Coordinates of C-alpha atoms in Angstrom, one line a residue:
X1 CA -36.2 -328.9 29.6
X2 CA -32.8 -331.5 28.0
X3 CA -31.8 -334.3 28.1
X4 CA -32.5 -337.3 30.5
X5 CA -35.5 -334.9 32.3
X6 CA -37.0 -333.9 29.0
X7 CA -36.9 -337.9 27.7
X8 CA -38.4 -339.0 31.8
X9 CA -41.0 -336.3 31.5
X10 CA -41.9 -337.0 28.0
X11 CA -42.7 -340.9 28.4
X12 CA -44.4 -340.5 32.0
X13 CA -47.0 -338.1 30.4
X14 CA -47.0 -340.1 27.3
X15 CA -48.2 -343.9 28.9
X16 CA -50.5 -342.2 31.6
X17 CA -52.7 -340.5 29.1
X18 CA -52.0 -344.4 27.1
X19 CA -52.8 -346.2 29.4
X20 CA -56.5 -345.1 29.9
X21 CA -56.8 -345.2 26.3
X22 CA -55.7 -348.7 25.9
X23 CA -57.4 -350.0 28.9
X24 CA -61.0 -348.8 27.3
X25 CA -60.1 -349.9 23.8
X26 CA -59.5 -352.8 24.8
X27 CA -62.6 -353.6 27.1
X28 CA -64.9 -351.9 24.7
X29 CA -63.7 -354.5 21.6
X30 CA -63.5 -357.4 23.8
X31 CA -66.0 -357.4 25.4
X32 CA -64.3 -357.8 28.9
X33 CA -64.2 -355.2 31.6
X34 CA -61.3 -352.6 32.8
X35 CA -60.7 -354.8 35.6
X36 CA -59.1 -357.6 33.1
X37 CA -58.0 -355.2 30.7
X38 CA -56.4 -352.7 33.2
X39 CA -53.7 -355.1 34.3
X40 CA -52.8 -355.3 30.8
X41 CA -52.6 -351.9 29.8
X42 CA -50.1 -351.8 32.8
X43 CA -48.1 -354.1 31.4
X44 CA -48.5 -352.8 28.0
X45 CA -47.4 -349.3 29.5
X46 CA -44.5 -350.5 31.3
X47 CA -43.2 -352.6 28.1
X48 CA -44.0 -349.2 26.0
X49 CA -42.0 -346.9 28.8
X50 CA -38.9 -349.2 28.2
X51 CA -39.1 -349.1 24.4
X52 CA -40.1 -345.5 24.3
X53 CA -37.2 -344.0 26.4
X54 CA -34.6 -345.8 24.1
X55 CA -36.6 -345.4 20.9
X56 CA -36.3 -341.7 21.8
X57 CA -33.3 -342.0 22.6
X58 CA -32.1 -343.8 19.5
X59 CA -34.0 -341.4 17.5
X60 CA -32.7 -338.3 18.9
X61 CA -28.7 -339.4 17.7
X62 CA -30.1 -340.4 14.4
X63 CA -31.9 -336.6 14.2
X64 CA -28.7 -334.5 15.1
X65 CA -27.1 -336.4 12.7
X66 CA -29.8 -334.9 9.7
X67 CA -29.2 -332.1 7.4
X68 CA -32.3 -330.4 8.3
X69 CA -32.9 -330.1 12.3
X70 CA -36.6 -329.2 11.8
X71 CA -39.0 -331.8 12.8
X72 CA -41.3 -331.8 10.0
X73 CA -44.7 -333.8 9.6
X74 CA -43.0 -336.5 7.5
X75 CA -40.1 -336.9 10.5
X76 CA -43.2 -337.0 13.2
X77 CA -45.1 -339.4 10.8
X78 CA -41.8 -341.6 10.8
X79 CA -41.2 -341.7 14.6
X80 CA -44.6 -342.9 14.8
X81 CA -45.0 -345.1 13.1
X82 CA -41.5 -346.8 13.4
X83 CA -42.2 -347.0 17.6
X84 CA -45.5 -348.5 16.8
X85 CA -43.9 -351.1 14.6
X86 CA -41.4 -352.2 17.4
X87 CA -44.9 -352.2 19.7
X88 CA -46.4 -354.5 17.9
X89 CA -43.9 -357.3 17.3
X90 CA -44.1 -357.5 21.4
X91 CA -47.5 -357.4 21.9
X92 CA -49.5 -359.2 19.7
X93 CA -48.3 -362.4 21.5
X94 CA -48.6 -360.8 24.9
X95 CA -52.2 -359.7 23.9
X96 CA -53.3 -363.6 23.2
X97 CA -51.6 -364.8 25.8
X98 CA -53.5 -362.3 28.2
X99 CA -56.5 -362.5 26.6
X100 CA -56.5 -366.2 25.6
X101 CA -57.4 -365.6 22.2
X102 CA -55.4 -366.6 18.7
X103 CA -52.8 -364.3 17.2
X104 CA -55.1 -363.6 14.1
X105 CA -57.8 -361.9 16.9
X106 CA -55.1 -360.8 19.3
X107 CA -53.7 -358.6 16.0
X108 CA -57.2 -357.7 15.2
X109 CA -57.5 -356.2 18.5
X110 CA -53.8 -354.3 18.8
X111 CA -54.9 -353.3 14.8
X112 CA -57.6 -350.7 16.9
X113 CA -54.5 -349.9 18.8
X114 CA -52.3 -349.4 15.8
X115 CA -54.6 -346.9 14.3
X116 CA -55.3 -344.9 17.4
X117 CA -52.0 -344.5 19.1
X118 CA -50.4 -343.6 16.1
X119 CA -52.2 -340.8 16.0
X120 CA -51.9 -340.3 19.7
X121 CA -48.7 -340.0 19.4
X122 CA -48.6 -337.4 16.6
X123 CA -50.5 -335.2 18.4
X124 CA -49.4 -336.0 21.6
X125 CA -45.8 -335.0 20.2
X126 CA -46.3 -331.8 19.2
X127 CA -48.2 -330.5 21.9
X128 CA -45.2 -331.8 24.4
X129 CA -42.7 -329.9 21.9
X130 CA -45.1 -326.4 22.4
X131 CA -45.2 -327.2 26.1
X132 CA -42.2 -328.4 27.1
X133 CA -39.9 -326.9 24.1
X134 CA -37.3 -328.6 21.3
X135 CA -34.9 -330.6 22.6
X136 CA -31.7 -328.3 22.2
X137 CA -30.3 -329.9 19.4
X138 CA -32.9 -328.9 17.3
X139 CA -33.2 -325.0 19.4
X140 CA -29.6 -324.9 18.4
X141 CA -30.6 -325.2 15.1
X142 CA -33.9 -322.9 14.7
X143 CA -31.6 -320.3 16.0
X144 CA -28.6 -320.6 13.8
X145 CA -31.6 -320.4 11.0
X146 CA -32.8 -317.4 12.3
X147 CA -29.4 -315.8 12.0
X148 CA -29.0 -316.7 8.5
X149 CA -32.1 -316.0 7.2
X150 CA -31.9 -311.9 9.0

């Protein structure tokens, strides 16, 4: 699976399996129920669908543009984390705003989400790469290495 299907597949899967985790994170450290913190994790997930698919996007360009086409731990580590810092500069107000709570609370609470989807998202990344396969710049690549190293 390329291109614009691999990038639509990847963030449906990706907030769907989010969005229950945010939704119960949230209620759990709040205090509040799933019926207050549901219509945010909608929101959250439809914010996070938009940055996602150009993140990856954006991403993707920068990669076939790298020396080395494999994606390594440190490369998964740095996708990561550098989508979760674009989350958080958007949500942290939406949070206190939804929530009616300060910033300094509103941050504690997307901190639990900043720990946990990070490491979501690692995993949830590399499983999508053994299901779904590389994208083909980077099959391009693991084959060319193949003929070189034989």
């Amino acid at each position: 699976m390329q291109g614009t299907k691999r990038r639509v597949t990847y963030v449906f899967f990706y907030e769907v399996f989010s969005f229950f985790i945010c939704a119960m994170i949230l209620a759990v450290l709040s205090g509040t129920t799933l019926s207050h913190t549901g219509p945010l994790s909608i929101l959250i997930a439809v914010i996070a669908v938009t940055v996602n698919f150009f993140y990856n996007y954006i991403f993707e360009m920068w990669e076939k543009n790298q020396i080395s086409k494999i994606r390594t731990v440190k490369r998964r580590v740095a996708h990561a984390i550098g989508f979760q810092i674009i989350l958080v500069m958007i949500l942290i107000p939406l949070i206190a705003w939804w929530m009616q709570i300060s910033l300094l609370k509103a941050f504690l609470l997307d901190f639990s989400l900043m720990v946990i989807i990070p490491c979501y998202t690692f995993v949830y990344n590399y499983l999508f790469d053994h299901i779904f396969g590389l994208p083909s710049h980077l099959l391009e690549a693991t084959e060319l290495d193949a003929k070189v190293s034989s």
